PDB file of C-alpha atoms in Angstrom:
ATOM      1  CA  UNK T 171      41.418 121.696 166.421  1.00  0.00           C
ATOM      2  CA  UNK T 172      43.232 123.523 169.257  1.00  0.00           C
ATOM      3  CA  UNK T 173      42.392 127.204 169.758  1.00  0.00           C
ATOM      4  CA  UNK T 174      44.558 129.675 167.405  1.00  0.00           C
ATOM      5  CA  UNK T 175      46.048 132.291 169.233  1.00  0.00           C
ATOM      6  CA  UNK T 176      47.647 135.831 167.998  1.00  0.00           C
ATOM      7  CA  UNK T 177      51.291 134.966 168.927  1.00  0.00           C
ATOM      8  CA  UNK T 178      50.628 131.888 166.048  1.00  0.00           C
ATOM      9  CA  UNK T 179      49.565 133.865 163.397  1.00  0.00           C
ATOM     10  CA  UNK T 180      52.868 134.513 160.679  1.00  0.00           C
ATOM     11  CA  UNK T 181      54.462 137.760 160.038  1.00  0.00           C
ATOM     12  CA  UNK T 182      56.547 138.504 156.575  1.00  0.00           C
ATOM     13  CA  UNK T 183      54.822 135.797 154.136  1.00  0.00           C
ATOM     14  CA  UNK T 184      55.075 132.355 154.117  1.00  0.00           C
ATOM     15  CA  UNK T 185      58.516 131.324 155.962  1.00  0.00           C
ATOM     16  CA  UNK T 186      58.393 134.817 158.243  1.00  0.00           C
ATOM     17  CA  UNK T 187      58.692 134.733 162.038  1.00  0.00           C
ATOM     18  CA  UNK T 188      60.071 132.292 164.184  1.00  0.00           C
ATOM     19  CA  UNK T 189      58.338 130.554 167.081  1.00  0.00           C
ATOM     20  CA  UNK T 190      58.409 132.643 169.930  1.00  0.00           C
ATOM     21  CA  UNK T 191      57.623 129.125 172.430  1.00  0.00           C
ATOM     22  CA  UNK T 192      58.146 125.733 172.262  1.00  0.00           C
ATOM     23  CA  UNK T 193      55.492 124.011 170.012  1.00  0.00           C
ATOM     24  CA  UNK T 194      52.318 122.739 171.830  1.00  0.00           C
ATOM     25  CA  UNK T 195      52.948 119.332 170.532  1.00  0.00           C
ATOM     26  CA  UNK T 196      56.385 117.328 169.812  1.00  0.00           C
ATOM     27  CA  UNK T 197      54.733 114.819 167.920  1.00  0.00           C
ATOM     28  CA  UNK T 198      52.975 116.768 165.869  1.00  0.00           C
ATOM     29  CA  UNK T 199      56.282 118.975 164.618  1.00  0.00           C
ATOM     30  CA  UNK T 200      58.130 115.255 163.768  1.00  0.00           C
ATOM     31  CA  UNK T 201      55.116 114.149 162.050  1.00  0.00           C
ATOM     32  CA  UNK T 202      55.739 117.747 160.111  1.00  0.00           C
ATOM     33  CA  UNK T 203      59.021 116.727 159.059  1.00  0.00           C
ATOM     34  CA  UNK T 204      57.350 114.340 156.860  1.00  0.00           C
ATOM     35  CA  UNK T 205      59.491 111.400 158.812  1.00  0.00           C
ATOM     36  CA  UNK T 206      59.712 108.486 156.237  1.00  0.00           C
ATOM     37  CA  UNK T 207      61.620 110.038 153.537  1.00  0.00           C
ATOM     38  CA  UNK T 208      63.485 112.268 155.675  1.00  0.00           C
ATOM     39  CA  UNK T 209      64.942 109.240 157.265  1.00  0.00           C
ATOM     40  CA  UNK T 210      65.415 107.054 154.782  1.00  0.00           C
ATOM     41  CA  UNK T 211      67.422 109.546 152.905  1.00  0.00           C
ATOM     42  CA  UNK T 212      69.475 110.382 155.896  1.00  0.00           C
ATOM     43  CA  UNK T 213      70.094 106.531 156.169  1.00  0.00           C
ATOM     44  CA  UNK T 214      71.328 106.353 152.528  1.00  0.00           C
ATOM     45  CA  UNK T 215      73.362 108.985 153.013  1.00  0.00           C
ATOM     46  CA  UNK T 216      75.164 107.121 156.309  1.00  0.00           C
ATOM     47  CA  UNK T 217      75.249 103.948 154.098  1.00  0.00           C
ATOM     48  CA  UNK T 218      76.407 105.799 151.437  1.00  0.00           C
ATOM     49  CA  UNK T 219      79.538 107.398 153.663  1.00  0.00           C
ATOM     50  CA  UNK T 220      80.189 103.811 155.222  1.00  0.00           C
ATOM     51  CA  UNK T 221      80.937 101.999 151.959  1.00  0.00           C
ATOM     52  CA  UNK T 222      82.904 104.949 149.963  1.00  0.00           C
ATOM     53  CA  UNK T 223      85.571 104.686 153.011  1.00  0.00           C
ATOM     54  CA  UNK T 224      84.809 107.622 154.962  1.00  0.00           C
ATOM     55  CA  UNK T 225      85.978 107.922 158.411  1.00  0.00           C
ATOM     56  CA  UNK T 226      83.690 107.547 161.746  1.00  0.00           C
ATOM     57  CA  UNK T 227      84.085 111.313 162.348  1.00  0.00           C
ATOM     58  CA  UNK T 228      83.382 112.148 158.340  1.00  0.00           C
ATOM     59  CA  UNK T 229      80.581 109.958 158.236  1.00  0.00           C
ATOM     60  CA  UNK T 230      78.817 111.257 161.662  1.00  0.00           C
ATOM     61  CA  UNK T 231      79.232 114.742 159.917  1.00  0.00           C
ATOM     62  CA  UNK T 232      77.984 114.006 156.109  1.00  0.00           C
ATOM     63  CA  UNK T 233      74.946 111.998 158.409  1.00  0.00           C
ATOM     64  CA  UNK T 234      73.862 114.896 160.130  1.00  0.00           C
ATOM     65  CA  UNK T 235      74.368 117.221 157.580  1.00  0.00           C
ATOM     66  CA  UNK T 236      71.909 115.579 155.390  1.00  0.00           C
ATOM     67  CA  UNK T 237      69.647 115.398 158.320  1.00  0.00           C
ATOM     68  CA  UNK T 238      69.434 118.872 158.938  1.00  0.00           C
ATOM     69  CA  UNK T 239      68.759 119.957 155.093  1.00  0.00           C
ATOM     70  CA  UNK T 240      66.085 117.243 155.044  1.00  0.00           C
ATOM     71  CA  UNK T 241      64.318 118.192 157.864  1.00  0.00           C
ATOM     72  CA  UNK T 242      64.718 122.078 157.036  1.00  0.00           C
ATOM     73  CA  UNK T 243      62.702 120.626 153.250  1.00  0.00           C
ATOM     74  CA  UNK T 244      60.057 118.322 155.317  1.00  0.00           C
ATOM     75  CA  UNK T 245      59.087 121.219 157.174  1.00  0.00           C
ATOM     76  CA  UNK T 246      59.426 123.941 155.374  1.00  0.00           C
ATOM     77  CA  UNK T 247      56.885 121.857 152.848  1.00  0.00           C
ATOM     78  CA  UNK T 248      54.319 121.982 155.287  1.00  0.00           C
ATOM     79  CA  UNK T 249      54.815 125.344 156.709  1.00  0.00           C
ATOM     80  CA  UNK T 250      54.307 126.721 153.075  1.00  0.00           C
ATOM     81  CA  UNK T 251      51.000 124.252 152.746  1.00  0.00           C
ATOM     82  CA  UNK T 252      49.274 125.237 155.511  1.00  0.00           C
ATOM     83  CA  UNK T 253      47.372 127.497 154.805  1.00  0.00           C
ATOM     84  CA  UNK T 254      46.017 125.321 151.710  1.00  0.00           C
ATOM     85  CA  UNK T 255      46.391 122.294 153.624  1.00  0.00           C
ATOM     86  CA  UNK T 256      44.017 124.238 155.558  1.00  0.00           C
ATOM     87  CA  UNK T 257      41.729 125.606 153.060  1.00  0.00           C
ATOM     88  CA  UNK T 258      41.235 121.519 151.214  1.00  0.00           C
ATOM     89  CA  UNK T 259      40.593 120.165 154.869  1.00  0.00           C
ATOM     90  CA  UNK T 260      43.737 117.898 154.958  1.00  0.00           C
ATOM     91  CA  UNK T 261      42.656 116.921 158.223  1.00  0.00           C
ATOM     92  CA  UNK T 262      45.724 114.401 158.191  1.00  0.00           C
ATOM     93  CA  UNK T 263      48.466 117.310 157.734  1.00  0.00           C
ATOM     94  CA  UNK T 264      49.791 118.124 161.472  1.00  0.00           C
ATOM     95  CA  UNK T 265      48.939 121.801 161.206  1.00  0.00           C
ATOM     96  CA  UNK T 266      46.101 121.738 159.114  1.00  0.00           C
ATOM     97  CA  UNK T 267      44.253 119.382 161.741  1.00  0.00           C
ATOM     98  CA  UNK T 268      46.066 121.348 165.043  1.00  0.00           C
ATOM     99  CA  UNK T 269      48.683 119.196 166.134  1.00  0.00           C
ATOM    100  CA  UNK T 270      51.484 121.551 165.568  1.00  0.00           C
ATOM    101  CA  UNK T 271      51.329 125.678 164.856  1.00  0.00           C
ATOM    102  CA  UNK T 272      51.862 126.904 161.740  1.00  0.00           C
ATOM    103  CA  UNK T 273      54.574 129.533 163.227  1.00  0.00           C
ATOM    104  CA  UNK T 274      56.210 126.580 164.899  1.00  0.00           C
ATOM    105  CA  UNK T 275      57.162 124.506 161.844  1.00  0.00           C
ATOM    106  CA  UNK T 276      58.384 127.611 159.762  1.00  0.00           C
ATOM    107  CA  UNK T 277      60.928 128.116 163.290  1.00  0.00           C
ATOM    108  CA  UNK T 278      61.613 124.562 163.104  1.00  0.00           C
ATOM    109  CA  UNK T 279      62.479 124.848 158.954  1.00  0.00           C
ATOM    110  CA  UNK T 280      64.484 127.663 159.746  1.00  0.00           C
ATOM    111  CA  UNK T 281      66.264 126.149 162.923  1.00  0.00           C
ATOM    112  CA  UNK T 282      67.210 123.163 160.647  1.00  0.00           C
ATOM    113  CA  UNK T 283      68.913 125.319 157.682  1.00  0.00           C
ATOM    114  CA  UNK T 284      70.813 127.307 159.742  1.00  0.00           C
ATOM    115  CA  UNK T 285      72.460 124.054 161.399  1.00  0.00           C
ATOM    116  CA  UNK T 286      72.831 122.512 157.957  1.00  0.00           C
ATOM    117  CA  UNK T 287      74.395 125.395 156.145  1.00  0.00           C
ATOM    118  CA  UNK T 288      77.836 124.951 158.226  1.00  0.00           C
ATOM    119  CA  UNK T 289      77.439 121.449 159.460  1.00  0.00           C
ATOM    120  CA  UNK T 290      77.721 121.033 154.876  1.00  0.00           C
ATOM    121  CA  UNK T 291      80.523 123.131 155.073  1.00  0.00           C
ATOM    122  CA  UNK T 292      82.635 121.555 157.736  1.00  0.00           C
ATOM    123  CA  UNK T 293      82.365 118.386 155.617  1.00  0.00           C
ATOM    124  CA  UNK T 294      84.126 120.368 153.148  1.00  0.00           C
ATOM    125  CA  UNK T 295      83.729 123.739 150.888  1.00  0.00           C
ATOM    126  CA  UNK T 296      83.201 122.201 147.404  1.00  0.00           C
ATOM    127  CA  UNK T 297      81.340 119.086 149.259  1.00  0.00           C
ATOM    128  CA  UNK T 298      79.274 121.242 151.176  1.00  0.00           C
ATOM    129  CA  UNK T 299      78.913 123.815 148.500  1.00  0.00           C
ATOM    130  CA  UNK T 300      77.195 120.730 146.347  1.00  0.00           C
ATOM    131  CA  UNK T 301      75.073 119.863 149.061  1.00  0.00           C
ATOM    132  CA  UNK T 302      73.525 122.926 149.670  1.00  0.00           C
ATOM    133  CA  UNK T 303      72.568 122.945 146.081  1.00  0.00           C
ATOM    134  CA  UNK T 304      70.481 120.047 146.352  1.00  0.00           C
ATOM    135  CA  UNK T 305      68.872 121.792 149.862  1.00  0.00           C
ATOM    136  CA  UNK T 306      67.905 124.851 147.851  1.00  0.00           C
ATOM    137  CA  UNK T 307      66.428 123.103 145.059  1.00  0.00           C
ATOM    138  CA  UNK T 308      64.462 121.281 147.491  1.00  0.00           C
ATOM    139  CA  UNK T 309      63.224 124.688 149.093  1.00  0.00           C
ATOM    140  CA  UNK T 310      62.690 125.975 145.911  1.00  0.00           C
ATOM    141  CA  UNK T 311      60.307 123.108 145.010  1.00  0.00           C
ATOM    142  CA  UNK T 312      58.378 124.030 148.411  1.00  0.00           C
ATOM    143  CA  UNK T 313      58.361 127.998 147.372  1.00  0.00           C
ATOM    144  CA  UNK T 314      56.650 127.350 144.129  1.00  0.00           C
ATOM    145  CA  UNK T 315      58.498 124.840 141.810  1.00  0.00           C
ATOM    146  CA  UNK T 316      56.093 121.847 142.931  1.00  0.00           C
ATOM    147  CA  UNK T 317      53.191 123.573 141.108  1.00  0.00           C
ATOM    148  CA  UNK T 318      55.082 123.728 137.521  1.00  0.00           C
ATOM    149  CA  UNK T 319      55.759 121.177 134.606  1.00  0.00           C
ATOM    150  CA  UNK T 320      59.346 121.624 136.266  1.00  0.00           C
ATOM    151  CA  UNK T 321      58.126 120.161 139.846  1.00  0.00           C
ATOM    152  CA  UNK T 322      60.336 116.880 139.251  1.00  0.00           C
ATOM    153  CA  UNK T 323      64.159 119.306 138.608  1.00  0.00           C
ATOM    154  CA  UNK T 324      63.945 119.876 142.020  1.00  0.00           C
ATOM    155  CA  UNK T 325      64.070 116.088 143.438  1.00  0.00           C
ATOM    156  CA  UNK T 326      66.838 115.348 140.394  1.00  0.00           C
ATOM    157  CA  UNK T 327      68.904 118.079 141.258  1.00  0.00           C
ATOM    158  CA  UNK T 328      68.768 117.004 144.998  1.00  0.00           C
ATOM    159  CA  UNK T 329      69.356 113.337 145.238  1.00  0.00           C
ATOM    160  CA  UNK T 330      71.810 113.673 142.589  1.00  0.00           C
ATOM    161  CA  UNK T 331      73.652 116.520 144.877  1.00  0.00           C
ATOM    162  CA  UNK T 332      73.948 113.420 147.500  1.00  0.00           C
ATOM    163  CA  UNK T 333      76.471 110.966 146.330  1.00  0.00           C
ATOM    164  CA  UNK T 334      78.295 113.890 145.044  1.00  0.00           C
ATOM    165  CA  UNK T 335      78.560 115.461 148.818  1.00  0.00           C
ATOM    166  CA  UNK T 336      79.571 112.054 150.033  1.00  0.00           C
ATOM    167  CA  UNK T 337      82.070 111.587 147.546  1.00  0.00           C
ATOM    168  CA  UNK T 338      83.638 115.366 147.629  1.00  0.00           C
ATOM    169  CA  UNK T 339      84.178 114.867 151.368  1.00  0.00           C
ATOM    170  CA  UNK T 340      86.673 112.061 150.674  1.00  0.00           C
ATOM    171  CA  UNK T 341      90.152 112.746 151.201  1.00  0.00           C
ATOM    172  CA  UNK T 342      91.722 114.007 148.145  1.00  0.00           C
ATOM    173  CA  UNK T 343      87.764 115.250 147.022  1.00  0.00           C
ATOM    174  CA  UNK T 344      87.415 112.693 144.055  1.00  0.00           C
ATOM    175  CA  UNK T 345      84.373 113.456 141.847  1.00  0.00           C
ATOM    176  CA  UNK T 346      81.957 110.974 141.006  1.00  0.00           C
ATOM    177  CA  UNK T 347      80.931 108.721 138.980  1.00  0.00           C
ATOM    178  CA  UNK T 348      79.006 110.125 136.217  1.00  0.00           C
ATOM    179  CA  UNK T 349      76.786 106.851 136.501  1.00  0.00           C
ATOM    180  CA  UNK T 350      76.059 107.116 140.136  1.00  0.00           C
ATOM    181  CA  UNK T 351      74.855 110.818 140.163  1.00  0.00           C
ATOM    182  CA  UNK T 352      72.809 110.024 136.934  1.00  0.00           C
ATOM    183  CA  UNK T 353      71.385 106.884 138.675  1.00  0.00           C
ATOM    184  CA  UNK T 354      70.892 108.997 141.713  1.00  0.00           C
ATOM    185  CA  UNK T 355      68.542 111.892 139.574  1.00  0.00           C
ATOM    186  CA  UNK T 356      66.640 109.158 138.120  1.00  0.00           C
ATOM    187  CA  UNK T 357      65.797 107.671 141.764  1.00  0.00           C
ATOM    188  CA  UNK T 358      64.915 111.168 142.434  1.00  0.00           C
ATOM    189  CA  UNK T 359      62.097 111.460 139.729  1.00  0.00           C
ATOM    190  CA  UNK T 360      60.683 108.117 140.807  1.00  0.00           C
ATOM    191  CA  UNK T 361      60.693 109.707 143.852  1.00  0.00           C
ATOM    192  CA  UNK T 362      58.566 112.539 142.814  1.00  0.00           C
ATOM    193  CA  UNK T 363      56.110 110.407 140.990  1.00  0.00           C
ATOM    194  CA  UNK T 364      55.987 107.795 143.751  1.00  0.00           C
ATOM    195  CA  UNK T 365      54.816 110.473 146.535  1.00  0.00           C
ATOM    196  CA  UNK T 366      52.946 112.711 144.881  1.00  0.00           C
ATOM    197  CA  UNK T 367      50.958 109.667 143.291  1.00  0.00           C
ATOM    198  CA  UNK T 368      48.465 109.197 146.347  1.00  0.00           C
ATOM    199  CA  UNK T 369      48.015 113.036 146.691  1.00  0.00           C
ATOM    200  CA  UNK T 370      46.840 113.883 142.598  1.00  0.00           C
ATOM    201  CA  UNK T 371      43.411 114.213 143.285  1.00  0.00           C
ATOM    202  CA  UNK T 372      43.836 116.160 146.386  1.00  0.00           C
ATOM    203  CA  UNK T 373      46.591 118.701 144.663  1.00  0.00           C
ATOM    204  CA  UNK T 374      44.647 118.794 141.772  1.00  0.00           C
ATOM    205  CA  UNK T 375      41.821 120.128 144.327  1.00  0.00           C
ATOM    206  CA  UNK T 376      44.188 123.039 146.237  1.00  0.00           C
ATOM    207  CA  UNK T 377      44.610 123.949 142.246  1.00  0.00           C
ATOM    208  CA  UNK T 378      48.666 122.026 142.736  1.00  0.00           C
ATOM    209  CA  UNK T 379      49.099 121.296 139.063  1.00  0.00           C
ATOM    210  CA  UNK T 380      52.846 119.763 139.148  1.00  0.00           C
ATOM    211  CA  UNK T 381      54.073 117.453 136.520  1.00  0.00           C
ATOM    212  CA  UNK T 382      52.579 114.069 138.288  1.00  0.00           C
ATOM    213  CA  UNK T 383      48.842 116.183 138.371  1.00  0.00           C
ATOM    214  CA  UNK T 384      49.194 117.179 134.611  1.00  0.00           C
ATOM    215  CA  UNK T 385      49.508 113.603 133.645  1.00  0.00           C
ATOM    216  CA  UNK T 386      47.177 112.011 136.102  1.00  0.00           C
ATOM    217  CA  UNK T 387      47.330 109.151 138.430  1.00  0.00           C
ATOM    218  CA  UNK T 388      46.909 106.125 135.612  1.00  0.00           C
ATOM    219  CA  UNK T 389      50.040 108.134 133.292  1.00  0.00           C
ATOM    220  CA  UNK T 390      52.407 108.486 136.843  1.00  0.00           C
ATOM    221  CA  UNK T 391      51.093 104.598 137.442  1.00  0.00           C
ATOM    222  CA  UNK T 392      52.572 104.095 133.933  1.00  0.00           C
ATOM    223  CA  UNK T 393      55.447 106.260 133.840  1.00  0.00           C
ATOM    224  CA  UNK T 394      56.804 105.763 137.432  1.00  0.00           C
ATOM    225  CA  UNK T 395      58.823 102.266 136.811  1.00  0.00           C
ATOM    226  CA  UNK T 396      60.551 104.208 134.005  1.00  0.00           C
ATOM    227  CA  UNK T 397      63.078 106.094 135.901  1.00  0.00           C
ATOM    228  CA  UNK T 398      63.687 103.703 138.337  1.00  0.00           C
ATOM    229  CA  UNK T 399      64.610 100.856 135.820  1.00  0.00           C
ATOM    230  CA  UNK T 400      66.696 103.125 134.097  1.00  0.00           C
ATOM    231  CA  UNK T 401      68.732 104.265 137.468  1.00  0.00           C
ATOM    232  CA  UNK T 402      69.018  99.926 138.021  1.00  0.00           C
ATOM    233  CA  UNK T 403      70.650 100.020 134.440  1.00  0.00           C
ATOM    234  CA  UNK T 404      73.271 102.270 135.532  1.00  0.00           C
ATOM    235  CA  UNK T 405      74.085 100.963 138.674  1.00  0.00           C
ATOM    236  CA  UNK T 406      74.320  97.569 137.271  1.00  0.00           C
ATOM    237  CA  UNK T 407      77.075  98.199 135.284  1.00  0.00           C
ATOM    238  CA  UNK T 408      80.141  96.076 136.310  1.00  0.00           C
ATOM    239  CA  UNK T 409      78.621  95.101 139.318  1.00  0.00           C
ATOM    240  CA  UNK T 410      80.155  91.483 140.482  1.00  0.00           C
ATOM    241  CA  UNK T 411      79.116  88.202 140.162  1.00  0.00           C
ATOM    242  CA  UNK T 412      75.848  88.821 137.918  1.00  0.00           C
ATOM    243  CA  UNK T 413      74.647  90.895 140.073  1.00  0.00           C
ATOM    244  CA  UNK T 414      74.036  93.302 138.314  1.00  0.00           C
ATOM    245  CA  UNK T 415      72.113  91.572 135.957  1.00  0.00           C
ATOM    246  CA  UNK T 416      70.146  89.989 138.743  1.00  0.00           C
ATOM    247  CA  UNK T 417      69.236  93.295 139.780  1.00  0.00           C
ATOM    248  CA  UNK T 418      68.179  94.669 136.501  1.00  0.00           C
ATOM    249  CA  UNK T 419      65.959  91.225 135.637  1.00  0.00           C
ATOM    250  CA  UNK T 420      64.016  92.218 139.270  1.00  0.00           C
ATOM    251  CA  UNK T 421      63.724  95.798 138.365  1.00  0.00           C
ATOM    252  CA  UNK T 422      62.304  95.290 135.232  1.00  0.00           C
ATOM    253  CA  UNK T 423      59.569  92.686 136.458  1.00  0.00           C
ATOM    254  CA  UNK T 424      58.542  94.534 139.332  1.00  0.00           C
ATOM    255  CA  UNK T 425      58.188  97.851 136.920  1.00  0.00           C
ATOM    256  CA  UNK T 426      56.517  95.946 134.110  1.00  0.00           C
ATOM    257  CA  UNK T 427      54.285  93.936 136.841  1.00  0.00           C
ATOM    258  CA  UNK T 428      53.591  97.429 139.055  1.00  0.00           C
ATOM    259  CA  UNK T 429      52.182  99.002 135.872  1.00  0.00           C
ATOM    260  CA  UNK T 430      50.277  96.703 134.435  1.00  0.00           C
ATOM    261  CA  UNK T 431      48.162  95.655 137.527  1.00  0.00           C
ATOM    262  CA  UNK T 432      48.007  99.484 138.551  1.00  0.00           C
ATOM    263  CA  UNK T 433      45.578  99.841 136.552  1.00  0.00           C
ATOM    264  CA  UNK T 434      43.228  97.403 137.937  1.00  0.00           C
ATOM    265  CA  UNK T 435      45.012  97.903 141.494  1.00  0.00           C
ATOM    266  CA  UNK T 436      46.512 101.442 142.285  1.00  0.00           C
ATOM    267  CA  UNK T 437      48.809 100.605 144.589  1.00  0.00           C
ATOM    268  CA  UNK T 438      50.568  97.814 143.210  1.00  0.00           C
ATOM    269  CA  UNK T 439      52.341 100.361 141.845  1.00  0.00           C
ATOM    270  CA  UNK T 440      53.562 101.878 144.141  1.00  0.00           C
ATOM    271  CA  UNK T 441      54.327  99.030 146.067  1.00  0.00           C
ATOM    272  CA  UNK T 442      56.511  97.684 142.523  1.00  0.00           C
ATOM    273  CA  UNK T 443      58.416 101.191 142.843  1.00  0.00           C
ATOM    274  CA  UNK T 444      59.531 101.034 146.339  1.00  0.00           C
ATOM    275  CA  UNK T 445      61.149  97.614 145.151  1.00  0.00           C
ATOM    276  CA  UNK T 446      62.618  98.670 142.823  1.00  0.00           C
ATOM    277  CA  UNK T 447      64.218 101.854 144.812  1.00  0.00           C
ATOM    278  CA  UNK T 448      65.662  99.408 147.175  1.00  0.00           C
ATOM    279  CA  UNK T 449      66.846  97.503 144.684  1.00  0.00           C
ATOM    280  CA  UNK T 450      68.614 100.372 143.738  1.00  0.00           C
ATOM    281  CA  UNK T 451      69.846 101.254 147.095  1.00  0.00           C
ATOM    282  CA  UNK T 452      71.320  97.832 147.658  1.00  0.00           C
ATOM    283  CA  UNK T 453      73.282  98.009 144.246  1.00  0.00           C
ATOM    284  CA  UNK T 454      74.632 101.671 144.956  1.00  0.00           C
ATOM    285  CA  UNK T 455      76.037 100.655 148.562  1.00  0.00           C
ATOM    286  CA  UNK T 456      77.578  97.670 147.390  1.00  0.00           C
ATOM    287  CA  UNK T 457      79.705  99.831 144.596  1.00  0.00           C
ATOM    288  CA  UNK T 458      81.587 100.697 147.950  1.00  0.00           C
ATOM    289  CA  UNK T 459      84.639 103.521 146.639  1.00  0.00           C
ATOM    290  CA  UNK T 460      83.455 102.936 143.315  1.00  0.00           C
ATOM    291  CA  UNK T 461      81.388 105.666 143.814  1.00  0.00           C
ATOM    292  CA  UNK T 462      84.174 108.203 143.102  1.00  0.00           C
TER     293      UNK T 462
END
């Protein structure tokens, strides 16, 4: 671990003090963005703008938008962990094992929101306004939600806040569909269950005890194809050509397969719920201006 200085240590709590120099390692402050999700959702989100129509200008803006509120989350997370990142030895975690200061992911976190809060905005007041709901319940599941039977509200609240910005940015600010932000809250709770599900034992260590924890990794191995399947039933509605039954068929295999040889082999899954997410993916980007 790289030596700990003073001008590292936090001032005001958990988020206070920004970085007074630029962090001792780049990679280390991406890896603390937690990467993956951050840009797969950001992807989505492009997709997303693409098919409902949007313009080249509207959907650079919604893109880096959601960028900015998703990196402000992924590091934010792990400025509030580190210290019990830290204390369980999470060797793994970019500042618990010294690739990154603690001080210089909290600047980062804070950097990020400030950019996203009128980067939302210029997409549109009501759009934005929606957005930033989703980016608040994600830093409220950082501050303390993530340790409650409540820990999955935050991830439905904020992927269901992301068609909704899309479509609100639209000319003439169309709502939408009822199905698609329904389908889109359900994704998010398969979400929750899919990545905390390699982390339960470790959480349940650093005394974490979130909804996944309280039901253990063989109930979130059980219980993770649920929402998924369910978010496939929505979006298959109507879809063309059989589609959408297509779709729902392969969801509900890969979620009846993932759970019954999770038990024997924990990551199948998983494995069975990322499928099924981009099976979900696929059928919400081809719904093109459906979505409002």
């Amino acid at each position: 671990m790289e030596a700990r200085d003073e001008s590292d240590v936090a001032v005001g709590g958990p988020l206070g003090g920004l970085p007074g120099r630029w962090p001792r390692s780049t990679g280390g402050l991406l890896r603390a963005c937690h990467p993956g999700p951050t840009a797969v959702v950001t992807l989505v989100v492009a997709g997303l703008a693409v098919a409902a129509g949007q313009d080249g200008p509207g959907c650079v803006l919604a893109t880096t938008a959601v960028l900015a509120g998703q990196l402000s989350i992924g590091w934010g997370n792990d400025a509030v962990d580190a210290a019990r990142d830290g204390a369980a030895g999470r060797r793994a975690k970019p500042v618990a094992g010294g690739a990154v200061t603690a001080r210089a992911v909290r600047g980062a976190a804070l950097a990020a929101l400030a950019l996203c809060v009128p980067l939302s905005l210029l997409y549109g007041a009501l759009a934005g306004a929606v957005h930033l709901v989703g980016v608040a319940a994600g830093w409220a599941y950082n501050l303390g939600v993530k340790s409650t039977a409540a820990s999955w509200l935050p991830y439905a609240i904020g992927f269901a806040s992301l068609p909704a910005f899309v479509t609100l940015g639209l000319p003439g600010r169309p709502l939408p569909a009822w199905w698609v932000v329904a389908a889109a809250a359900l994704v998010g709770v398969g979400a929750h269950l899919g990545n905390v599900l390699p982390d339960i034992a470790d959480d349940l260590a650093a005394g974490v005890r979130g909804w996944p924890q309280r039901l253990g990794p063989a109930g979130v191995r059980m219980l993770l194809p649920a929402p998924l399947v369910a978010a496939t039933a929505l979006l298959a509605r109507g879809a063309p050509g059989g589609a959408g039954a297509l779709a729902l068929a392969v969801a509900l295999v890969a979620g009846a397969g993932g759970a019954l040889l999770g038990r024997h082999r924990p990551r199948a899954a998983f494995l069975a719920a990322v499928l099924v997410a981009g099976v979900n993916v696929a059928l919400l980007l081809g719904r093109g201006t459906a979505l409002a």
